[in-house]
XYZ file of C-alpha atoms in Angstrom:
368
model
C -3.391 22.518 -3.483
C -7.047 23.197 -4.164
C -9.674 20.871 -2.640
C -8.988 18.032 -0.219
C -11.594 19.385 2.126
C -13.571 16.983 4.201
C -12.180 13.609 3.123
C -10.045 12.638 6.115
C -11.645 9.201 6.404
C -9.720 6.313 7.907
C -7.056 5.084 5.529
C -7.239 1.351 5.477
C -6.203 -1.902 4.076
C -2.663 -1.381 5.038
C 0.095 -1.185 2.574
C 0.032 -4.542 0.981
C -1.795 -6.816 -1.457
C -1.151 -9.902 -3.518
C 0.025 -11.161 -6.937
C 1.760 -7.835 -7.569
C 2.231 -5.906 -4.388
C 2.912 -6.617 -0.590
C 3.582 -8.874 2.417
C 1.676 -9.617 5.580
C 3.718 -10.063 8.750
C 3.356 -12.905 11.193
C 4.691 -12.879 14.715
C 4.894 -15.091 17.800
C 5.497 -14.595 21.519
C 7.306 -16.437 24.331
C 6.813 -16.801 28.087
C 9.560 -16.968 30.681
C 10.538 -20.481 31.842
C 10.194 -21.407 35.563
C 13.299 -21.282 37.695
C 15.338 -24.441 38.116
C 14.418 -24.638 41.796
C 10.661 -24.477 41.154
C 10.949 -26.899 38.243
C 12.786 -29.426 40.421
C 10.224 -29.102 43.211
C 7.378 -29.547 40.755
C 8.912 -32.804 39.611
C 8.442 -34.172 43.182
C 4.915 -32.803 43.465
C 5.793 -30.169 46.113
C 6.373 -26.461 46.007
C 9.592 -25.095 47.578
C 9.209 -22.900 50.659
C 9.254 -19.199 49.867
C 12.645 -17.532 50.189
C 12.571 -15.063 53.083
C 13.300 -11.496 52.068
C 15.349 -9.061 54.152
C 13.167 -6.786 56.270
C 12.264 -3.508 54.674
C 12.766 -4.803 51.143
C 9.954 -3.443 48.958
C 8.001 -6.077 47.115
C 8.758 -5.854 43.382
C 5.776 -4.817 41.284
C 4.080 -7.641 39.458
C 4.971 -7.560 35.785
C 1.992 -8.251 33.522
C 2.528 -10.831 30.782
C 3.044 -9.476 27.269
C -0.143 -9.217 25.215
C -0.645 -12.094 22.793
C 0.201 -11.298 19.190
C -1.755 -12.478 16.221
C -0.251 -14.944 13.837
C -0.360 -14.474 10.136
C -3.168 -16.557 8.707
C -2.923 -15.336 5.125
C -2.556 -18.021 2.550
C -2.557 -18.280 -1.186
C -0.663 -16.081 -3.569
C 2.185 -13.987 -2.150
C 2.346 -10.671 -3.930
C 5.290 -9.896 -6.186
C 6.857 -6.544 -5.465
C 7.187 -7.309 -1.747
C 9.834 -5.090 -0.143
C 12.747 -6.991 1.420
C 13.038 -6.867 5.223
C 14.994 -3.816 6.330
C 17.174 -3.166 9.342
C 15.916 0.306 10.080
C 15.129 1.754 13.474
C 14.017 5.179 14.572
C 16.008 7.057 17.204
C 14.191 7.126 20.563
C 13.163 10.762 20.204
C 11.964 10.559 16.607
C 8.468 11.484 15.539
C 5.943 8.683 14.926
C 5.662 7.477 11.305
C 3.751 9.897 9.108
C 2.535 7.165 6.759
C -0.941 6.406 8.066
C -1.406 3.268 5.965
C 0.912 1.456 8.388
C -1.287 2.051 11.419
C -4.883 1.712 10.282
C -7.059 -1.346 10.863
C -8.788 -2.851 7.819
C -12.440 -1.929 7.516
C -15.019 -4.537 8.422
C -17.331 -5.877 5.677
C -20.286 -3.860 7.018
C -18.230 -0.654 6.801
C -17.085 -1.541 3.282
C -20.703 -2.094 2.227
C -21.647 1.317 3.575
C -18.724 2.862 1.664
C -19.876 1.098 -1.500
C -23.426 2.393 -1.143
C -22.122 5.938 -0.751
C -19.644 5.444 -3.592
C -22.285 4.228 -6.039
C -24.505 7.164 -5.065
C -21.588 9.533 -5.831
C -20.588 7.883 -9.126
C -20.946 10.048 -12.241
C -23.738 8.897 -14.557
C -21.349 7.933 -17.355
C -19.570 5.320 -15.197
C -22.241 4.444 -12.639
C -23.261 1.116 -14.186
C -19.668 -0.188 -14.485
C -18.749 1.036 -10.995
C -21.780 -0.564 -9.348
C -21.131 -3.899 -11.071
C -17.465 -4.005 -10.061
C -18.051 -2.960 -6.458
C -20.889 -5.471 -6.042
C -18.731 -8.267 -7.451
C -15.917 -7.450 -5.046
C -18.226 -7.331 -2.026
C -19.514 -10.777 -3.003
C -15.940 -12.067 -3.276
C -15.021 -10.591 0.101
C -17.983 -12.470 1.626
C -17.212 -15.693 -0.274
C -15.660 -18.378 2.010
C -13.634 -19.664 -0.977
C -11.775 -16.339 -1.186
C -8.344 -16.545 0.470
C -7.357 -13.939 3.090
C -4.807 -12.415 0.694
C -7.398 -12.090 -2.066
C -9.953 -10.701 0.379
C -7.453 -8.058 1.466
C -6.694 -7.158 -2.147
C -10.377 -6.734 -3.034
C -10.841 -4.545 0.043
C -7.939 -2.350 -1.118
C -9.525 -1.894 -4.537
C -12.938 -1.150 -2.988
C -11.418 1.440 -0.657
C -9.493 3.131 -3.465
C -12.591 3.329 -5.640
C -14.989 4.557 -2.944
C -12.626 7.293 -1.777
C -12.016 8.397 -5.351
C -15.752 8.521 -6.022
C -16.085 10.744 -2.992
C -13.368 13.009 -4.422
C -15.214 13.185 -7.743
C -18.369 14.307 -5.918
C -16.490 16.932 -3.873
C -17.103 20.426 -5.286
C -13.593 21.439 -4.188
C -11.975 18.894 -6.524
C -10.487 20.644 -9.580
C -12.263 19.835 -12.841
C -9.066 18.344 -14.327
C -8.697 15.949 -11.388
C -12.378 15.042 -11.532
C -12.071 14.085 -15.212
C -8.910 12.025 -14.574
C -10.498 10.146 -11.666
C -13.694 9.468 -13.607
C -11.653 7.868 -16.390
C -9.711 5.779 -13.849
C -12.957 4.588 -12.245
C -14.261 3.397 -15.620
C -11.062 1.523 -16.494
C -10.604 0.033 -13.019
C -14.218 -1.165 -12.934
C -13.872 -2.804 -16.336
C -10.585 -4.430 -15.309
C -12.259 -5.937 -12.235
C -15.284 -7.320 -14.085
C -13.273 -8.611 -17.061
C -10.839 -10.254 -14.659
C -13.682 -12.128 -13.007
C -15.165 -13.188 -16.335
C -11.818 -14.661 -17.391
C -11.338 -16.758 -14.214
C -13.038 -20.076 -13.388
C -16.180 -19.924 -11.278
C -16.066 -20.862 -7.598
C -16.549 -24.539 -6.896
C -15.025 -25.759 -10.171
C -11.960 -27.998 -10.260
C -9.812 -25.177 -11.639
C -11.079 -22.587 -9.185
C -7.909 -22.788 -7.078
C -5.477 -21.130 -7.444
C -6.494 -19.510 -10.756
C -9.740 -17.994 -9.531
C -8.158 -14.630 -8.732
C -7.019 -12.730 -11.832
C -3.274 -12.399 -12.368
C -3.624 -8.627 -12.189
C -5.279 -8.558 -8.759
C -2.137 -7.342 -6.997
C -1.580 -4.565 -9.536
C -5.164 -3.372 -9.093
C -4.857 -3.552 -5.300
C -1.680 -1.445 -5.253
C -3.470 1.023 -7.536
C -6.317 1.117 -5.010
C -3.802 2.010 -2.311
C -2.343 4.730 -4.530
C -5.823 6.218 -5.003
C -6.319 6.303 -1.228
C -2.973 8.095 -0.800
C -3.945 10.568 -3.533
C -7.062 11.554 -1.570
C -5.336 11.940 1.806
C -4.159 15.494 2.587
C -1.249 14.002 4.531
C 0.094 11.907 1.650
C -1.209 13.452 -1.587
C 1.316 15.274 -3.800
C 0.986 18.995 -3.211
C 2.101 20.060 -6.697
C -0.499 19.636 -9.488
C 2.219 18.300 -11.835
C 3.030 15.542 -9.361
C -0.615 14.720 -8.767
C -1.214 14.471 -12.515
C 1.774 12.154 -12.955
C 0.605 9.718 -10.264
C -2.896 9.742 -11.773
C -1.298 8.762 -15.100
C 0.618 5.907 -13.462
C -2.550 4.554 -11.825
C -4.442 4.895 -15.115
C -1.687 2.967 -16.927
C -1.819 0.139 -14.363
C -5.617 -0.115 -14.622
C -5.474 -0.039 -18.419
C -2.859 -2.817 -18.449
C -4.989 -4.904 -16.079
C -8.029 -4.423 -18.292
C -6.119 -5.301 -21.480
C -4.695 -8.521 -20.034
C -8.224 -9.699 -19.163
C -9.893 -8.430 -22.354
C -10.578 -11.263 -24.829
C -10.884 -8.701 -27.621
C -7.419 -7.184 -27.067
C -4.787 -8.073 -29.658
C -1.739 -10.171 -28.789
C 0.510 -7.138 -29.239
C -1.648 -5.124 -26.829
C -1.570 -7.957 -24.305
C 2.223 -8.242 -24.555
C 2.647 -4.525 -23.871
C 0.256 -4.752 -20.937
C 2.138 -7.722 -19.502
C 5.341 -5.669 -19.549
C 3.675 -3.211 -17.172
C 2.625 -6.083 -14.895
C 6.099 -7.670 -14.905
C 7.859 -4.357 -14.314
C 5.656 -3.529 -11.343
C 5.904 -7.051 -9.914
C 9.716 -6.829 -9.907
C 9.938 -3.268 -8.620
C 11.678 -4.128 -5.340
C 14.419 -5.976 -7.234
C 15.200 -2.934 -9.364
C 18.921 -2.169 -8.962
C 18.439 1.607 -9.003
C 15.712 1.402 -6.362
C 17.965 -0.724 -4.137
C 20.827 1.770 -4.590
C 18.514 4.640 -3.658
C 17.457 2.874 -0.450
C 21.112 2.308 0.482
C 21.777 5.987 -0.142
C 19.006 7.336 2.097
C 19.990 4.890 4.841
C 23.507 6.341 4.687
C 21.930 9.573 5.903
C 20.221 7.851 8.850
C 16.782 7.956 7.236
C 13.973 7.516 9.746
C 11.967 4.307 9.595
C 8.947 6.432 8.608
C 10.888 7.666 5.563
C 11.974 4.161 4.506
C 8.441 2.832 4.992
C 6.941 5.663 2.966
C 9.346 5.203 0.047
C 8.581 1.462 0.059
C 4.816 2.087 0.153
C 4.827 4.649 -2.644
C 7.122 2.459 -4.765
C 4.702 -0.436 -4.413
C 1.760 1.833 -5.231
C 3.209 3.691 -8.213
C 6.410 1.875 -9.185
C 9.919 3.017 -9.943
C 10.693 5.878 -10.373
C 7.438 7.753 -9.877
C 6.410 6.115 -6.614
C 9.911 6.188 -5.147
C 10.293 9.914 -5.803
C 6.798 10.504 -4.430
C 7.975 8.817 -1.244
C 11.184 10.869 -1.135
C 9.111 14.064 -1.293
C 7.281 13.108 1.933
C 7.970 15.192 5.038
C 9.327 12.071 6.773
C 12.244 12.077 4.291
C 12.948 15.820 4.387
C 16.041 15.598 6.595
C 17.598 12.721 4.624
C 16.911 14.359 1.257
C 18.377 17.649 2.485
C 21.486 15.816 3.695
C 21.803 14.046 0.345
C 21.491 17.364 -1.478
C 24.497 18.628 0.500
C 26.686 15.676 -0.553
C 28.090 17.116 -3.771
C 30.504 14.212 -4.205
C 27.616 11.692 -4.309
C 26.133 10.497 -7.600
C 22.699 10.924 -5.969
C 23.326 14.584 -5.163
C 21.512 15.949 -8.251
C 18.408 13.818 -7.633
C 18.181 14.792 -3.962
C 18.628 18.462 -4.809
C 15.923 18.211 -7.478
C 13.394 16.551 -5.138
C 14.170 19.182 -2.507
C 13.659 22.039 -4.961
C 11.272 20.974 -7.749
C 8.165 18.843 -8.349
C 9.338 15.245 -7.929
C 7.758 14.273 -11.259
C 10.415 16.378 -13.021
C 13.355 14.650 -11.335
C 13.497 11.195 -12.941
C 16.188 12.376 -15.379
C 18.500 12.984 -12.391
C 18.564 9.321 -11.346
C 22.161 8.062 -11.756
C 22.525 5.951 -14.879
C 25.217 3.615 -13.485
């Protein structure tokens, strides 16, 4: 694939969002209880004498306590389209996950502001005003103490997707067709952000919670993640047909988000746009998607493969995102195994993904 030269910047904001996208894990930790003997002695205010050890017995090494784990502090709207918990594990000798979104730390506000400054400087003249307005609004919302952690994360995902795409537009190695597609997406996404804010109550008003964030925030955030993945040489589709299809999916999501917030859109236009929102919000309940996940797990799919299919499905929906995930190198062994299972109803799809651009394979999804 042409281009994709110097943009190997940290991929951030994880794989999740809100009101139409992801989940944020929370964990806890436990410490070992004291022995019965020491507990009994403590009750009488004395410590028991140390137990003598046989001579020559090496002293066991002191085991450090486990590091504390952070608890989930996110609150507010839980994103639709959250993948169900899965029971996958990698074999001990498997490669680490290839999906870098799972391992990157979110950028700090100062880093986001620097990205925004560079992004605005790179924005094409025809969209510069809209882009600057949207990015500035989102930075203000990220800094706003009334913004919930889930909303803050979603805005950061959109900012990251936009700034990386603006960098791609400015890259001379980006094909002209891609540059035009991304410029159009930047215009629509910017307008969707600003219209969404204009249609929500201002901070500090009685109605500001929970309706302050637009209903389409999750859809825009997952689109931001998809834009990041499109700019990453490790996750971007290698075939131009596939890249074009994912660009179209992101453009459709941004257009639907804009239409829902646009007071001048007709009721028919809004109804069509809401169908996109509902379909994407329910993507992880789609029966065909669930059957596909069962199928790849039958072939001992690595956790990295399952994670990647989930991420791409959240970012670009069923079937486009799911097939994008299947085409990842992490799924190569499972897809090849599925292609060999000629008695399986998924055989034709697996063989197609193995052989052809994944964007041409949707017709091979089993109908039953």
